[in-house]
Amino acid sequence: MAKITIDSEKCKGCLLCITFCPKGLIKVSGKFNKRGADFVEFKDSGECLGCVQCAIMCPDCCIEVYK
Amino acid sequence: MKKIFSHPVSLRKTSTHYCPGCGHGLCHRLVAEIIDELGIREKTIAIAPVGCAVLAYDYWDFDCTEAAHGRALAVATAIKRVRPENIVFTYQGDGDLAAIGTNETIHTANRGENLTVIFINNAVYGMTGGQMAPTTLLGQKTTTTPLGRQANLQGFPLKVSELLSQLPAVKYIERVSLHSPQEVIKAKKAIKQAFQNQLDNQGFSLVEVLSACPTYWGMPAHKAMSWIKEVMIKEFPLGRIK
Ligand SMILES: Cc1ncc(C[n+]2csc(CCOP(=O)(O)OP(=O)(O)O)c2C)c(N)n1
Ligand code: SF4
């Protein structure tokens, strides 16, 4: 059992987390934050490994991981 | 559930001005994590460069100062000599460290000052609009090499780490990259070593970090990661240089 949280106000929509999540659990939200970025969202399907790959690659330190 | 990946204390929670996918933000986090882990936040002094990372002092939550373009290592030398009990490091781009600051870089390394240097190689000048840097690859298009860099006109990519490794007073040089989680973990290990060397009074340590500038490479962030892996590393091979 693991999950991530994403700071959607800090997210710039670079999508690196989507590239590196081995389970494809992060998706573009289709919404915009205050800085005008189409931020990403975590789709919790109970499959998150807690591998921290998304958090390691996030250039804006938006992701925290729980396991 | 326990938190297994958290925001480092030494990194402020503010949003940065960096472009989406820029390697500067990632490298700032690595430095902050290392300073937390080594427990040296109260005695660290950073010198920010001129370049996109000019505002690094707004993002790190420890003492920082700023140097004129290229002069970070001269300022670092002065601070470290006056306050040897502090941990002093510079964070510099390729324009700052290897163009306007070449002189300060070479002489500081040659004196073997007990300093840590984080050298961000993104193969362009980001802040000023994507001009050619000394580290720009042959054939790479920039705003000042619109047809691609040509050796007969602009010379070859400058291998600063290899050059500096020839100097007897230099203790440690490693080249790392931020293009995948595995490489980021290795990058962190190398940067931590460069700080540990200073704590152990070992002398001049530099880590060259291959870092994406998606904006002036003209590609989305994930393509910038592939470009580092498939193109940039061929010119700038990773690993311990000294
Ligand atoms: C004395 C002086 N000359 C030129 C400049 C203009 N200038 C600002 S940043 C920069 C280059 C930055 O490139 P780099 O060090 O590679 O950092 P990046 O922005 O790519 O992170 C230049 C030439 C300046 N600020 N001061
Ligand atoms: S111009 Fe390049 S180096 Fe500067 S913030 Fe943007 S991506 Fe980063």
Short mmCIF file of C-alpha atoms and ligand atoms in Angstrom, two decimals:
data_model
loop_
_atom_site.label_atom_id
_atom_site.label_comp_id
_atom_site.label_asym_id
_atom_site.label_seq_id
_atom_site.Cartn_x
_atom_site.Cartn_y
_atom_site.Cartn_z
CA MET A 1 0.00 0.00 0.00
CA ALA A 2 1.43 3.33 -1.07
CA LYS A 3 0.26 6.71 -2.30
CA ILE A 4 1.60 10.06 -3.45
CA THR A 5 0.45 13.62 -2.88
CA ILE A 6 0.98 16.32 -5.51
CA ASP A 7 1.19 20.05 -4.80
CA SER A 8 -1.00 21.09 -7.71
CA GLU A 9 -0.31 24.82 -7.24
CA LYS A 10 3.46 24.29 -7.66
CA CYS A 11 3.14 21.83 -10.55
CA LYS A 12 4.30 23.30 -13.88
CA GLY A 13 3.00 20.44 -16.00
CA CYS A 14 6.41 19.24 -17.24
CA LEU A 15 4.99 15.68 -17.15
CA LEU A 16 8.26 14.00 -16.12
CA CYS A 17 6.40 12.15 -13.35
CA ILE A 18 4.08 10.67 -15.98
CA THR A 19 7.10 9.55 -18.03
CA PHE A 20 8.70 7.78 -15.08
CA CYS A 21 5.74 6.24 -13.15
CA PRO A 22 6.07 2.53 -13.98
CA LYS A 23 2.36 1.97 -13.27
CA GLY A 24 0.92 4.90 -15.25
CA LEU A 25 -0.88 6.26 -12.19
CA ILE A 26 -0.34 9.97 -12.88
CA LYS A 27 -2.52 11.80 -15.41
CA VAL A 28 -2.88 15.31 -16.81
CA SER A 29 -5.79 16.95 -14.98
CA GLY A 30 -7.12 19.07 -17.84
CA LYS A 31 -7.48 21.90 -15.31
CA PHE A 32 -5.31 24.95 -14.71
CA ASN A 33 -3.66 26.15 -11.51
CA LYS A 34 -2.99 29.80 -10.58
CA ARG A 35 0.26 29.87 -12.57
CA GLY A 36 -1.66 28.71 -15.65
CA ALA A 37 -0.19 25.21 -15.79
CA ASP A 38 -2.21 22.14 -16.68
CA PHE A 39 -1.24 20.27 -13.51
CA VAL A 40 -1.12 16.51 -12.97
CA GLU A 41 -3.22 14.32 -10.67
CA PHE A 42 -2.66 10.98 -8.96
CA LYS A 43 -5.18 8.32 -9.97
CA ASP A 44 -5.17 6.04 -6.95
CA SER A 45 -6.05 2.54 -8.07
CA GLY A 46 -4.32 0.81 -5.15
CA GLU A 47 -1.41 -0.14 -7.44
CA CYS A 48 1.15 2.47 -6.32
CA LEU A 49 4.45 0.74 -5.48
CA GLY A 50 5.91 3.61 -3.47
CA CYS A 51 8.95 3.39 -5.76
CA VAL A 52 9.45 7.22 -5.51
CA GLN A 53 10.54 7.49 -9.17
CA CYS A 54 8.02 10.30 -9.81
CA ALA A 55 9.19 12.25 -6.75
CA ILE A 56 12.87 11.79 -7.63
CA MET A 57 12.31 13.24 -11.11
CA CYS A 58 9.98 16.12 -10.16
CA PRO A 59 12.04 19.30 -10.77
CA ASP A 60 9.70 21.30 -8.56
CA CYS A 61 9.54 19.05 -5.50
CA CYS A 62 5.74 18.81 -5.77
CA ILE A 63 5.46 15.12 -4.87
CA GLU A 64 5.62 13.42 -1.48
CA VAL A 65 5.29 9.65 -1.11
CA TYR A 66 3.68 7.52 1.65
CA LYS A 67 4.04 3.78 2.15
CA MET B 1 1.32 4.90 6.10
CA LYS B 2 4.70 6.50 6.69
CA LYS B 3 6.10 9.35 4.66
CA ILE B 4 9.00 7.90 2.66
CA PHE B 5 9.77 10.88 0.41
CA SER B 6 9.43 14.37 1.81
CA HIS B 7 10.28 17.93 0.92
CA PRO B 8 13.76 18.76 2.33
CA VAL B 9 13.87 21.29 5.20
CA SER B 10 16.67 23.23 3.46
CA LEU B 11 14.46 23.93 0.43
CA ARG B 12 11.84 26.65 0.82
CA LYS B 13 8.30 25.72 -0.15
CA THR B 14 8.05 28.60 -2.63
CA SER B 15 7.48 28.02 -6.31
CA THR B 16 10.59 28.60 -8.46
CA HIS B 17 10.88 30.72 -11.62
CA TYR B 18 12.44 27.84 -13.58
CA CYS B 19 10.80 26.60 -16.77
CA PRO B 20 8.85 23.31 -16.69
CA GLY B 21 11.26 20.36 -16.68
CA CYS B 22 14.39 22.47 -15.97
CA GLY B 23 17.18 20.57 -14.21
CA HIS B 24 18.00 23.48 -11.88
CA GLY B 25 14.99 22.77 -9.62
CA LEU B 26 15.90 19.10 -9.36
CA CYS B 27 19.53 19.86 -8.53
CA HIS B 28 18.46 22.45 -5.92
CA ARG B 29 16.46 19.71 -4.21
CA LEU B 30 19.43 17.31 -4.24
CA VAL B 31 21.67 19.92 -2.64
CA ALA B 32 19.00 20.67 0.01
CA GLU B 33 18.55 16.96 0.79
CA ILE B 34 22.31 16.51 1.19
CA ILE B 35 22.63 19.51 3.50
CA ASP B 36 19.79 18.12 5.64
CA GLU B 37 21.36 14.66 5.72
CA LEU B 38 24.83 15.93 6.64
CA GLY B 39 23.31 18.21 9.31
CA ILE B 40 25.31 21.22 8.07
CA ARG B 41 22.48 23.68 7.41
CA GLU B 42 23.60 26.08 10.14
CA LYS B 43 27.14 26.32 8.80
CA THR B 44 26.64 26.22 5.03
CA ILE B 45 27.17 29.26 2.81
CA ALA B 46 26.19 29.03 -0.87
CA ILE B 47 27.34 31.33 -3.63
CA ALA B 48 24.68 31.75 -6.32
CA PRO B 49 25.81 32.40 -9.91
CA VAL B 50 24.62 34.74 -12.59
CA GLY B 51 22.48 32.67 -14.92
CA CYS B 52 19.08 31.10 -14.50
CA ALA B 53 20.06 30.00 -10.97
CA VAL B 54 20.72 33.60 -9.93
CA LEU B 55 17.79 33.44 -7.51
CA ALA B 56 18.92 30.20 -5.84
CA TYR B 57 19.20 32.18 -2.59
CA ASP B 58 15.41 32.60 -2.64
CA TYR B 59 14.93 28.84 -2.79
CA TRP B 60 17.49 27.42 -0.38
CA ASP B 61 16.81 27.92 3.29
CA PHE B 62 20.38 28.46 4.49
CA ASP B 63 22.89 31.29 4.15
CA CYS B 64 23.58 32.32 0.57
CA THR B 65 25.29 35.15 -1.18
CA GLU B 66 25.65 36.25 -4.77
CA ALA B 67 28.72 36.87 -6.92
CA ALA B 68 29.23 38.90 -10.08
CA HIS B 69 29.01 36.80 -13.24
CA GLY B 70 31.71 34.12 -13.22
CA ARG B 71 33.29 35.24 -9.95
CA ALA B 72 31.62 32.78 -7.60
CA LEU B 73 34.84 30.88 -6.90
CA ALA B 74 36.76 34.06 -6.09
CA VAL B 75 34.05 35.01 -3.57
CA ALA B 76 33.99 31.43 -2.25
CA THR B 77 37.78 31.48 -1.76
CA ALA B 78 37.54 34.64 0.33
CA ILE B 79 34.66 33.36 2.50
CA LYS B 80 36.28 29.97 3.10
CA ARG B 81 39.66 31.48 3.98
CA VAL B 82 38.10 33.89 6.47
CA ARG B 83 35.62 31.35 7.86
CA PRO B 84 37.20 27.90 7.43
CA GLU B 85 34.66 26.42 9.87
CA ASN B 86 31.85 27.05 7.35
CA ILE B 87 30.93 24.77 4.46
CA VAL B 88 31.14 26.90 1.32
CA PHE B 89 29.91 25.87 -2.10
CA THR B 90 29.26 27.45 -5.48
CA TYR B 91 26.48 26.52 -7.85
CA GLN B 92 27.32 27.65 -11.40
CA GLY B 93 26.15 27.22 -14.98
CA ASP B 94 28.41 26.56 -17.94
CA GLY B 95 28.36 30.21 -19.04
CA ASP B 96 29.23 31.36 -15.54
CA LEU B 97 31.86 28.73 -14.69
CA ALA B 98 33.34 27.97 -18.11
CA ALA B 99 33.05 31.19 -20.15
CA ILE B 100 33.22 34.46 -18.24
CA GLY B 101 34.51 32.68 -15.11
CA THR B 102 37.12 30.38 -16.68
CA ASN B 103 39.94 32.33 -15.08
CA GLU B 104 38.53 32.14 -11.53
CA THR B 105 37.62 28.48 -12.02
CA ILE B 106 41.06 27.36 -13.15
CA HIS B 107 43.01 29.32 -10.55
CA THR B 108 40.75 28.34 -7.65
CA ALA B 109 41.11 24.68 -8.66
CA ASN B 110 44.86 25.10 -9.10
CA ARG B 111 45.15 26.49 -5.58
CA GLY B 112 43.24 23.46 -4.31
CA GLU B 113 40.89 25.58 -2.23
CA ASN B 114 38.80 23.43 0.12
CA LEU B 115 35.52 24.14 -1.68
CA THR B 116 32.61 22.28 -3.26
CA VAL B 117 31.49 23.20 -6.78
CA ILE B 118 28.22 22.19 -8.42
CA PHE B 119 28.68 22.80 -12.14
CA ILE B 120 25.42 22.73 -14.14
CA ASN B 121 26.16 21.82 -17.75
CA ASN B 122 23.03 22.45 -19.83
CA ALA B 123 24.96 23.22 -23.03
CA VAL B 124 23.44 26.71 -23.44
CA TYR B 125 23.11 30.12 -21.81
CA GLY B 126 19.57 29.84 -20.45
CA MET B 127 19.04 33.17 -18.72
CA THR B 128 19.97 35.39 -21.64
CA GLY B 129 18.02 33.56 -24.32
CA GLY B 130 19.66 30.31 -25.36
CA GLN B 131 22.99 31.47 -26.80
CA MET B 132 25.90 29.08 -27.41
CA ALA B 133 27.86 28.09 -24.31
CA PRO B 134 31.41 26.69 -24.29
CA THR B 135 29.77 23.29 -23.69
CA THR B 136 27.35 23.50 -26.66
CA LEU B 137 27.67 20.33 -28.75
CA LEU B 138 28.91 20.32 -32.35
CA GLY B 139 25.89 20.69 -34.61
CA GLN B 140 23.68 21.94 -31.76
CA LYS B 141 21.43 24.83 -32.77
CA THR B 142 21.36 27.80 -30.43
CA THR B 143 20.32 31.42 -31.00
CA THR B 144 23.94 32.34 -31.82
CA THR B 145 24.67 29.16 -33.82
CA PRO B 146 21.46 28.96 -35.88
CA LEU B 147 23.06 26.50 -38.30
CA GLY B 148 24.51 24.39 -35.49
CA ARG B 149 27.89 24.78 -33.76
CA GLN B 150 30.78 24.26 -36.16
CA ALA B 151 34.28 23.41 -34.93
CA ASN B 152 36.02 25.67 -37.48
CA LEU B 153 33.95 28.69 -36.40
CA GLN B 154 33.18 28.19 -32.71
CA GLY B 155 35.65 25.54 -31.59
CA PHE B 156 34.88 22.28 -29.83
CA PRO B 157 32.74 21.70 -26.72
CA LEU B 158 34.95 22.56 -23.75
CA LYS B 159 35.50 19.65 -21.38
CA VAL B 160 36.03 21.60 -18.19
CA SER B 161 36.06 18.57 -15.88
CA GLU B 162 38.74 16.79 -17.91
CA LEU B 163 40.81 19.99 -18.11
CA LEU B 164 40.62 20.62 -14.37
CA SER B 165 41.46 17.01 -13.57
CA GLN B 166 44.99 17.69 -14.87
CA LEU B 167 45.67 20.09 -12.00
CA PRO B 168 47.60 18.45 -9.14
CA ALA B 169 45.70 20.28 -6.37
CA VAL B 170 42.28 19.06 -7.48
CA LYS B 171 40.91 16.34 -5.21
CA TYR B 172 37.70 15.08 -6.76
CA ILE B 173 35.81 15.47 -10.05
CA GLU B 174 32.82 13.46 -11.20
CA ARG B 175 30.35 13.92 -14.07
CA VAL B 176 26.75 12.91 -13.42
CA SER B 177 23.39 13.36 -15.14
CA LEU B 178 19.77 14.00 -14.16
CA HIS B 179 18.02 12.16 -17.01
CA SER B 180 16.58 9.20 -15.06
CA PRO B 181 15.81 8.25 -11.44
CA GLN B 182 18.85 5.93 -11.37
CA GLU B 183 21.16 8.70 -12.58
CA VAL B 184 19.66 11.20 -10.13
CA ILE B 185 20.48 8.81 -7.28
CA LYS B 186 24.09 8.57 -8.54
CA ALA B 187 24.23 12.36 -8.93
CA LYS B 188 23.17 12.80 -5.32
CA LYS B 189 25.84 10.38 -4.15
CA ALA B 190 28.54 12.30 -6.04
CA ILE B 191 27.39 15.70 -4.75
CA LYS B 192 27.30 14.34 -1.21
CA GLN B 193 30.87 13.09 -1.65
CA ALA B 194 31.93 16.56 -2.80
CA PHE B 195 30.50 18.03 0.42
CA GLN B 196 31.99 15.27 2.56
CA ASN B 197 35.42 16.00 1.05
CA GLN B 198 35.17 19.58 2.26
CA LEU B 199 34.11 18.42 5.74
CA ASP B 200 37.19 16.19 5.75
CA ASN B 201 39.46 19.06 4.57
CA GLN B 202 40.31 17.22 1.36
CA GLY B 203 40.39 20.19 -1.00
CA PHE B 204 38.77 21.19 -4.29
CA SER B 205 35.83 18.99 -5.34
CA LEU B 206 33.64 19.54 -8.40
CA VAL B 207 30.59 17.70 -9.70
CA GLU B 208 29.53 18.41 -13.27
CA VAL B 209 25.80 17.81 -13.66
CA LEU B 210 24.29 17.25 -17.13
CA SER B 211 21.01 19.09 -16.73
CA ALA B 212 18.10 19.75 -19.09
CA CYS B 213 17.15 23.14 -20.52
CA PRO B 214 14.00 22.04 -22.40
CA THR B 215 13.19 25.64 -23.34
CA TYR B 216 16.37 26.38 -25.29
CA TRP B 217 16.85 22.85 -26.52
CA GLY B 218 13.42 23.35 -28.07
CA MET B 219 11.87 20.10 -26.83
CA PRO B 220 9.47 18.84 -24.16
CA ALA B 221 10.97 17.66 -20.86
CA HIS B 222 10.80 13.91 -21.57
CA LYS B 223 12.58 14.42 -24.92
CA ALA B 224 15.22 16.48 -23.15
CA MET B 225 15.88 13.45 -20.90
CA SER B 226 16.36 11.23 -23.98
CA TRP B 227 18.60 13.86 -25.58
CA ILE B 228 20.92 13.83 -22.56
CA LYS B 229 20.99 10.03 -22.61
CA GLU B 230 21.43 9.54 -26.35
CA VAL B 231 23.39 12.61 -27.47
CA MET B 232 24.93 14.65 -24.66
CA ILE B 233 26.52 11.74 -22.76
CA LYS B 234 28.45 10.73 -25.91
CA GLU B 235 30.31 14.05 -25.75
CA PHE B 236 30.37 14.24 -21.94
CA PRO B 237 30.80 10.69 -20.62
CA LEU B 238 29.61 10.07 -17.07
CA GLY B 239 31.69 8.83 -14.17
CA ARG B 240 34.57 9.66 -11.90
CA ILE B 241 37.14 11.79 -13.70
CA LYS B 242 39.46 12.29 -10.75
C1 LIG C 1 29.47 40.78 -16.65
C2 LIG C 1 28.27 40.17 -17.29
N1 LIG C 1 28.33 39.76 -18.57
C3 LIG C 1 27.26 39.18 -19.16
C4 LIG C 1 26.11 39.01 -18.47
C5 LIG C 1 24.92 38.38 -19.17
N2 LIG C 1 24.65 37.02 -18.74
C6 LIG C 1 23.77 36.76 -17.76
S1 LIG C 1 23.59 35.11 -17.47
C7 LIG C 1 24.67 34.72 -18.72
C8 LIG C 1 24.98 33.29 -19.07
C9 LIG C 1 24.25 32.29 -18.26
O1 LIG C 1 24.48 31.00 -18.72
P1 LIG C 1 24.85 29.80 -17.77
O2 LIG C 1 25.92 30.17 -16.83
O3 LIG C 1 25.12 28.63 -18.65
O4 LIG C 1 23.56 29.56 -16.88
P2 LIG C 1 22.08 29.06 -17.26
O5 LIG C 1 21.29 30.34 -17.41
O6 LIG C 1 22.14 28.27 -18.52
O7 LIG C 1 21.65 28.28 -16.08
C10 LIG C 1 25.16 35.88 -19.32
C11 LIG C 1 26.11 35.87 -20.44
C12 LIG C 1 26.06 39.44 -17.13
N3 LIG C 1 24.98 39.29 -16.36
N4 LIG C 1 27.15 40.02 -16.57
S1 SF4 C 2 15.93 28.83 -19.69
FE1 SF4 C 2 16.69 26.73 -19.47
S2 SF4 C 2 18.09 26.75 -17.68
FE2 SF4 C 2 16.82 28.62 -17.60
S3 SF4 C 2 15.05 28.13 -16.28
FE3 SF4 C 2 14.44 27.73 -18.42
S4 SF4 C 2 14.89 25.55 -18.76
FE4 SF4 C 2 16.03 26.21 -16.92
#
